[in-house]
Short mmCIF file of N, CA, C and O in Angstrom, two decimals:
data_model
loop_
_atom_site.label_atom_id
_atom_site.label_comp_id
_atom_site.label_asym_id
_atom_site.label_seq_id
_atom_site.Cartn_x
_atom_site.Cartn_y
_atom_site.Cartn_z
N MET A 1 0.90 -1.26 0.04
CA MET A 1 -0.08 -0.07 -0.03
C MET A 1 0.87 1.19 -0.04
O MET A 1 1.99 1.22 0.62
N LEU A 2 0.39 2.35 -0.59
CA LEU A 2 1.04 3.51 -0.66
C LEU A 2 0.22 4.68 0.17
O LEU A 2 -0.95 4.47 -0.04
N PHE A 3 0.92 5.41 0.78
CA PHE A 3 0.23 6.38 1.85
C PHE A 3 0.65 7.78 1.64
O PHE A 3 1.69 8.11 0.78
N ARG A 4 -0.17 8.88 1.94
CA ARG A 4 0.15 10.12 1.96
C ARG A 4 -0.11 10.67 3.17
O ARG A 4 -0.97 10.29 3.89
N SER A 5 0.47 11.86 3.43
CA SER A 5 0.14 12.75 4.58
C SER A 5 -0.56 13.96 4.19
O SER A 5 -0.20 14.53 3.24
N ASP A 6 -1.58 14.38 4.88
CA ASP A 6 -2.37 15.61 4.50
C ASP A 6 -1.87 16.75 5.27
O ASP A 6 -2.61 17.73 5.36
N GLY A 7 -0.77 16.65 5.86
CA GLY A 7 -0.25 17.83 6.67
C GLY A 7 -0.56 17.59 8.16
O GLY A 7 0.18 18.13 9.03
N SER A 8 -1.55 16.95 8.48
CA SER A 8 -1.83 16.66 9.90
C SER A 8 -1.31 15.26 10.25
O SER A 8 -1.46 14.73 11.40
N TRP A 9 -0.63 14.60 9.37
CA TRP A 9 -0.03 13.26 9.57
C TRP A 9 -1.01 12.32 9.65
O TRP A 9 -0.81 11.30 10.24
N THR A 10 -2.17 12.46 8.97
CA THR A 10 -3.08 11.30 8.84
C THR A 10 -2.75 10.70 7.67
O THR A 10 -2.61 11.26 6.55
N GLU A 11 -2.63 9.33 7.81
CA GLU A 11 -2.19 8.55 6.62
C GLU A 11 -3.45 8.11 5.85
O GLU A 11 -4.55 7.83 6.48
N SER A 12 -3.47 8.08 4.41
CA SER A 12 -4.50 7.62 3.70
C SER A 12 -3.92 6.70 2.50
O SER A 12 -2.73 7.04 2.12
N VAL A 13 -4.57 5.62 2.10
CA VAL A 13 -3.98 4.78 1.21
C VAL A 13 -4.24 5.50 -0.19
O VAL A 13 -5.37 5.84 -0.64
N LEU A 14 -3.12 5.48 -1.07
CA LEU A 14 -3.14 6.11 -2.47
C LEU A 14 -3.60 4.92 -3.28
O LEU A 14 -4.47 5.13 -4.22
N TYR A 15 -3.03 3.72 -3.16
CA TYR A 15 -3.21 2.66 -4.11
C TYR A 15 -2.86 1.29 -3.26
O TYR A 15 -2.03 1.20 -2.60
N ALA A 16 -3.80 0.31 -3.32
CA ALA A 16 -3.60 -1.05 -2.72
C ALA A 16 -3.37 -1.97 -3.82
O ALA A 16 -4.27 -2.22 -4.69
N PHE A 17 -2.17 -2.52 -3.90
CA PHE A 17 -1.85 -3.58 -4.95
C PHE A 17 -2.68 -4.78 -4.65
O PHE A 17 -2.92 -5.21 -3.57
N LYS A 18 -3.15 -5.39 -5.81
CA LYS A 18 -4.00 -6.60 -5.80
C LYS A 18 -3.22 -7.77 -5.92
O LYS A 18 -3.89 -8.93 -6.16
N GLU A 19 -1.93 -7.80 -6.18
CA GLU A 19 -1.06 -8.78 -6.45
C GLU A 19 -1.24 -9.50 -7.88
O GLU A 19 -2.12 -8.92 -8.61
N GLY A 20 -0.64 -10.59 -8.19
CA GLY A 20 -0.72 -11.05 -9.56
C GLY A 20 -0.26 -9.92 -10.41
O GLY A 20 0.79 -9.32 -10.31
N ASN A 21 -0.85 -9.86 -11.58
CA ASN A 21 -0.47 -8.99 -12.73
C ASN A 21 -0.44 -7.47 -12.24
O ASN A 21 0.18 -6.67 -12.80
N ASP A 22 -1.14 -7.30 -11.16
CA ASP A 22 -1.25 -5.89 -10.65
C ASP A 22 0.16 -5.48 -10.07
O ASP A 22 0.47 -4.23 -9.87
N GLY A 23 0.94 -6.26 -9.71
CA GLY A 23 2.13 -6.18 -9.05
C GLY A 23 2.06 -6.45 -7.39
O GLY A 23 0.93 -6.36 -6.94
N GLU A 24 3.10 -6.57 -6.85
CA GLU A 24 3.06 -6.81 -5.38
C GLU A 24 4.50 -6.46 -4.68
O GLU A 24 5.50 -6.55 -5.54
N ILE A 25 4.38 -6.34 -3.55
CA ILE A 25 5.56 -5.73 -2.75
C ILE A 25 6.26 -4.51 -3.24
O ILE A 25 7.37 -4.69 -3.82
N PRO A 26 5.78 -3.36 -3.17
CA PRO A 26 6.22 -2.08 -3.55
C PRO A 26 7.59 -1.94 -2.89
O PRO A 26 7.72 -2.22 -1.82
N LYS A 27 8.53 -1.49 -3.71
CA LYS A 27 9.98 -1.29 -3.26
C LYS A 27 10.44 0.13 -3.47
O LYS A 27 10.36 0.63 -4.43
N GLY A 28 11.18 0.61 -2.46
CA GLY A 28 11.94 1.74 -2.62
C GLY A 28 11.19 3.05 -2.71
O GLY A 28 9.93 3.07 -2.64
N ALA A 29 11.80 4.19 -2.99
CA ALA A 29 11.23 5.47 -2.97
C ALA A 29 10.40 5.70 -4.27
O ALA A 29 10.76 4.98 -5.23
N LEU A 30 9.57 6.57 -4.18
CA LEU A 30 8.73 6.78 -5.32
C LEU A 30 9.37 8.12 -6.09
O LEU A 30 9.98 8.93 -5.34
N ALA A 31 9.31 8.21 -7.40
CA ALA A 31 9.75 9.26 -8.18
C ALA A 31 8.57 10.26 -8.62
O ALA A 31 7.65 9.63 -9.01
N LEU A 32 8.72 11.48 -8.52
CA LEU A 32 7.67 12.34 -8.79
C LEU A 32 8.09 13.24 -10.08
O LEU A 32 9.13 13.74 -10.14
N ASP A 33 7.08 13.15 -10.99
CA ASP A 33 7.39 14.01 -12.16
C ASP A 33 6.77 15.38 -12.14
O ASP A 33 5.98 15.62 -11.21
N PRO A 34 6.96 16.22 -13.23
CA PRO A 34 6.47 17.64 -13.03
C PRO A 34 4.88 17.63 -13.15
O PRO A 34 4.22 18.67 -12.78
N SER A 35 4.21 16.61 -13.66
CA SER A 35 2.78 16.61 -13.72
C SER A 35 2.13 15.96 -12.45
O SER A 35 0.94 15.69 -12.52
N ARG A 36 2.94 15.65 -11.45
CA ARG A 36 2.56 15.04 -10.16
C ARG A 36 2.20 13.58 -10.30
O ARG A 36 1.56 13.13 -9.34
N ASN A 37 2.74 12.90 -11.36
CA ASN A 37 2.53 11.55 -11.40
C ASN A 37 3.59 10.78 -10.47
O ASN A 37 4.69 11.40 -10.40
N LEU A 38 3.36 9.72 -9.91
CA LEU A 38 4.30 9.13 -9.09
C LEU A 38 4.78 7.78 -9.87
O LEU A 38 4.03 7.07 -10.44
N TYR A 39 6.04 7.37 -9.79
CA TYR A 39 6.54 6.28 -10.30
C TYR A 39 7.20 5.37 -9.34
O TYR A 39 7.87 5.90 -8.39
N GLY A 40 7.05 4.09 -9.63
CA GLY A 40 7.58 3.26 -8.50
C GLY A 40 7.93 1.80 -9.14
O GLY A 40 7.56 1.55 -10.34
N ALA A 41 8.33 0.85 -8.33
CA ALA A 41 8.59 -0.47 -8.77
C ALA A 41 8.02 -1.41 -7.64
O ALA A 41 7.96 -1.22 -6.49
N THR A 42 7.76 -2.67 -8.02
CA THR A 42 7.39 -3.70 -7.17
C THR A 42 8.43 -4.81 -7.40
O THR A 42 8.99 -5.20 -8.39
N LEU A 43 8.56 -5.65 -6.14
CA LEU A 43 9.51 -6.81 -6.38
C LEU A 43 8.83 -8.00 -6.94
O LEU A 43 9.69 -8.95 -7.39
N GLY A 44 7.62 -8.08 -6.99
CA GLY A 44 6.78 -9.33 -7.50
C GLY A 44 5.72 -8.85 -8.31
O GLY A 44 5.39 -7.68 -8.46
N GLY A 45 5.02 -9.89 -8.81
CA GLY A 45 3.80 -9.71 -9.67
C GLY A 45 4.13 -9.35 -11.02
O GLY A 45 5.27 -9.38 -11.41
N GLY A 46 3.07 -8.85 -11.82
CA GLY A 46 3.31 -8.57 -13.18
C GLY A 46 3.10 -9.88 -14.09
O GLY A 46 2.72 -10.81 -13.42
N GLN A 47 3.26 -9.72 -15.24
CA GLN A 47 2.94 -10.84 -16.18
C GLN A 47 3.73 -12.08 -15.97
O GLN A 47 3.21 -13.20 -16.05
N SER A 48 5.00 -11.93 -15.52
CA SER A 48 5.78 -13.06 -15.29
C SER A 48 6.25 -13.22 -13.90
O SER A 48 7.17 -14.06 -13.51
N SER A 49 5.56 -12.52 -12.93
CA SER A 49 5.85 -12.48 -11.55
C SER A 49 7.26 -12.10 -10.98
O SER A 49 7.77 -12.38 -9.97
N TYR A 50 7.95 -11.23 -11.97
CA TYR A 50 9.32 -10.97 -11.65
C TYR A 50 9.26 -9.37 -11.18
O TYR A 50 10.34 -8.67 -11.12
N GLY A 51 8.05 -8.77 -11.13
CA GLY A 51 8.01 -7.28 -10.72
C GLY A 51 7.60 -6.49 -11.87
O GLY A 51 7.64 -6.80 -13.03
N THR A 52 7.32 -5.22 -11.40
CA THR A 52 6.78 -4.25 -12.39
C THR A 52 7.33 -2.90 -12.09
O THR A 52 7.95 -2.54 -11.08
N VAL A 53 7.36 -1.95 -13.08
CA VAL A 53 7.49 -0.45 -12.96
C VAL A 53 6.12 0.10 -13.27
O VAL A 53 5.44 -0.27 -14.21
N TYR A 54 5.62 0.88 -12.44
CA TYR A 54 4.34 1.52 -12.54
C TYR A 54 4.27 2.99 -12.44
O TYR A 54 5.20 3.60 -11.88
N ARG A 55 3.10 3.62 -12.85
CA ARG A 55 2.87 5.04 -12.68
C ARG A 55 1.60 5.09 -12.04
O ARG A 55 0.53 4.46 -12.46
N LEU A 56 1.48 5.96 -10.99
CA LEU A 56 0.23 6.49 -10.34
C LEU A 56 -0.13 7.91 -10.82
O LEU A 56 0.75 8.75 -10.67
N THR A 57 -1.28 7.96 -11.24
CA THR A 57 -1.75 9.36 -11.80
C THR A 57 -2.92 9.83 -10.85
O THR A 57 -4.08 9.12 -10.72
N PRO A 58 -2.70 10.92 -10.41
CA PRO A 58 -3.87 11.56 -9.56
C PRO A 58 -4.95 12.20 -10.48
O PRO A 58 -4.66 12.73 -11.54
N SER A 59 -6.25 12.06 -9.87
CA SER A 59 -7.36 12.65 -10.55
C SER A 59 -7.66 13.97 -9.80
O SER A 59 -7.35 14.11 -8.68
N LEU A 60 -8.46 14.85 -10.50
CA LEU A 60 -9.11 15.99 -9.86
C LEU A 60 -9.83 15.73 -8.65
O LEU A 60 -9.82 16.43 -7.52
N ALA A 61 -10.63 14.51 -8.45
CA ALA A 61 -11.33 14.11 -7.44
C ALA A 61 -10.39 13.55 -6.14
O ALA A 61 -11.02 13.22 -5.09
N GLY A 62 -9.06 13.22 -6.44
CA GLY A 62 -8.34 12.86 -5.38
C GLY A 62 -7.99 11.38 -5.52
O GLY A 62 -7.16 10.84 -4.72
N ALA A 63 -8.64 10.72 -6.36
CA ALA A 63 -8.23 9.17 -6.50
C ALA A 63 -7.03 9.05 -7.35
O ALA A 63 -6.81 10.03 -8.09
N TRP A 64 -6.46 7.90 -7.30
CA TRP A 64 -5.25 7.67 -7.97
C TRP A 64 -5.44 6.48 -8.98
O TRP A 64 -6.01 5.52 -8.44
N SER A 65 -4.92 6.48 -10.13
CA SER A 65 -5.06 5.26 -11.02
C SER A 65 -3.60 4.88 -11.40
O SER A 65 -2.79 5.71 -11.47
N LYS A 66 -3.60 3.53 -11.53
CA LYS A 66 -2.35 2.91 -11.71
C LYS A 66 -2.03 2.28 -13.16
O LYS A 66 -3.11 1.73 -13.52
N THR A 67 -0.88 2.62 -13.77
CA THR A 67 -0.83 1.99 -15.03
C THR A 67 0.63 1.26 -14.85
O THR A 67 1.63 1.79 -14.37
N ILE A 68 0.69 0.02 -15.43
CA ILE A 68 1.90 -0.82 -15.54
C ILE A 68 2.63 -0.39 -16.82
O ILE A 68 2.09 -0.40 -17.87
N LEU A 69 3.83 0.23 -16.46
CA LEU A 69 4.73 0.67 -17.61
C LEU A 69 5.53 -0.48 -18.08
O LEU A 69 5.89 -0.47 -19.21
N HIS A 70 6.04 -1.41 -17.15
CA HIS A 70 6.86 -2.55 -17.60
C HIS A 70 6.64 -3.77 -16.70
O HIS A 70 6.56 -3.56 -15.43
N SER A 71 6.57 -4.94 -17.08
CA SER A 71 6.67 -6.09 -16.42
C SER A 71 7.85 -6.87 -16.66
O SER A 71 8.20 -7.11 -17.95
N PHE A 72 8.82 -7.02 -15.60
CA PHE A 72 9.98 -7.67 -15.82
C PHE A 72 9.76 -9.32 -16.14
O PHE A 72 8.88 -9.92 -15.63
N THR A 73 10.57 -9.80 -17.15
CA THR A 73 10.23 -11.13 -17.61
C THR A 73 11.27 -12.18 -17.15
O THR A 73 11.15 -13.37 -17.19
N GLY A 74 12.30 -11.62 -16.38
CA GLY A 74 13.33 -12.50 -15.98
C GLY A 74 14.30 -12.90 -16.90
O GLY A 74 15.28 -13.80 -16.81
N SER A 75 14.26 -12.19 -18.16
CA SER A 75 15.15 -12.57 -19.31
C SER A 75 16.11 -11.45 -19.43
O SER A 75 16.75 -11.03 -18.41
N PHE A 76 16.14 -10.87 -20.56
CA PHE A 76 17.21 -9.70 -20.78
C PHE A 76 16.79 -8.49 -20.10
O PHE A 76 17.71 -7.63 -19.92
N ASP A 77 15.67 -8.40 -19.80
CA ASP A 77 15.24 -7.08 -18.99
C ASP A 77 15.33 -7.07 -17.55
O ASP A 77 15.14 -6.11 -16.80
N GLY A 78 15.93 -8.27 -16.94
CA GLY A 78 16.23 -8.35 -15.57
C GLY A 78 15.01 -8.89 -14.78
O GLY A 78 14.00 -9.39 -15.35
N VAL A 79 15.30 -8.97 -13.49
CA VAL A 79 14.38 -9.65 -12.56
C VAL A 79 14.26 -8.61 -11.41
O VAL A 79 15.44 -8.30 -10.68
N CYS A 80 13.13 -8.04 -11.13
CA CYS A 80 12.99 -7.25 -10.01
C CYS A 80 13.97 -6.11 -9.92
O CYS A 80 15.05 -6.33 -9.80
N LEU A 81 13.51 -4.89 -9.78
CA LEU A 81 14.28 -3.66 -9.69
C LEU A 81 15.06 -3.75 -8.38
O LEU A 81 14.51 -3.91 -7.37
N LYS A 82 16.57 -3.66 -8.46
CA LYS A 82 17.19 -3.87 -7.22
C LYS A 82 17.81 -2.28 -6.91
O LYS A 82 18.08 -2.14 -5.63
N GLU A 83 17.65 -1.43 -7.56
CA GLU A 83 17.99 -0.07 -7.23
C GLU A 83 16.91 0.82 -7.26
O GLU A 83 15.70 0.54 -7.53
N GLU A 84 17.19 1.98 -6.64
CA GLU A 84 16.01 3.06 -6.67
C GLU A 84 15.65 3.41 -8.12
O GLU A 84 16.46 3.59 -8.95
N LEU A 85 14.44 3.66 -8.41
CA LEU A 85 13.77 4.12 -9.67
C LEU A 85 14.22 5.48 -9.80
O LEU A 85 13.93 6.26 -8.82
N ARG A 86 14.60 5.97 -11.03
CA ARG A 86 15.00 7.36 -11.04
C ARG A 86 14.29 7.81 -12.47
O ARG A 86 14.42 7.15 -13.41
N LEU A 87 13.92 9.06 -12.44
CA LEU A 87 13.35 9.66 -13.71
C LEU A 87 14.60 10.52 -14.33
O LEU A 87 15.20 11.10 -13.64
N THR A 88 14.63 10.44 -15.58
CA THR A 88 15.55 11.34 -16.36
C THR A 88 14.75 12.31 -17.21
O THR A 88 13.48 12.16 -17.51
N ALA A 89 15.34 13.28 -17.79
CA ALA A 89 14.79 14.21 -18.54
C ALA A 89 14.22 13.52 -19.84
O ALA A 89 13.19 13.94 -20.34
N LEU A 90 15.10 12.65 -20.43
CA LEU A 90 14.64 11.86 -21.63
C LEU A 90 13.39 11.13 -21.38
O LEU A 90 12.54 11.07 -22.01
N ALA A 91 13.24 10.42 -20.14
CA ALA A 91 12.18 9.43 -19.84
C ALA A 91 10.91 10.41 -19.81
O ALA A 91 9.85 9.94 -20.24
N THR A 92 11.01 11.53 -19.17
CA THR A 92 9.75 12.29 -18.83
C THR A 92 9.30 12.88 -20.23
O THR A 92 8.24 12.95 -20.36
N SER A 93 10.37 13.36 -21.00
CA SER A 93 9.94 13.93 -22.30
C SER A 93 9.25 12.78 -23.21
O SER A 93 8.37 13.09 -23.93
N MET A 94 9.70 11.66 -23.25
CA MET A 94 9.14 10.59 -23.98
C MET A 94 7.83 10.26 -23.57
O MET A 94 6.85 9.95 -24.35
N GLU A 95 7.63 10.33 -22.18
CA GLU A 95 6.33 10.03 -21.68
C GLU A 95 5.37 11.03 -22.01
O GLU A 95 4.17 10.69 -22.33
N ARG A 96 5.66 12.21 -22.26
CA ARG A 96 4.77 13.32 -22.58
C ARG A 96 4.36 13.24 -24.15
O ARG A 96 3.55 13.75 -24.59
N GLY A 97 5.22 12.36 -25.00
CA GLY A 97 4.92 12.34 -26.42
C GLY A 97 5.72 13.32 -27.16
O GLY A 97 5.56 13.62 -28.19
#
């Protein structure tokens, strides 16, 4: 689960992972882009159960939606992200199209 603080240190769930293809066991710090999207990784889950890279996008109503950007296959793309996820200028410009 991911949490946020509203200034009074009350925690609320941003997104609860459902396991399986949804991803499971979020790991490491989240990265924030200029559009207020959060990016992170999971140690497990995804299409091959080797973890995912995901994006959480806030709505005006306050809800967050999750998009799987990559599911690790355990092959050439690796197995479970071991380092912190980092955004680069190239990645964020590619994301915007």
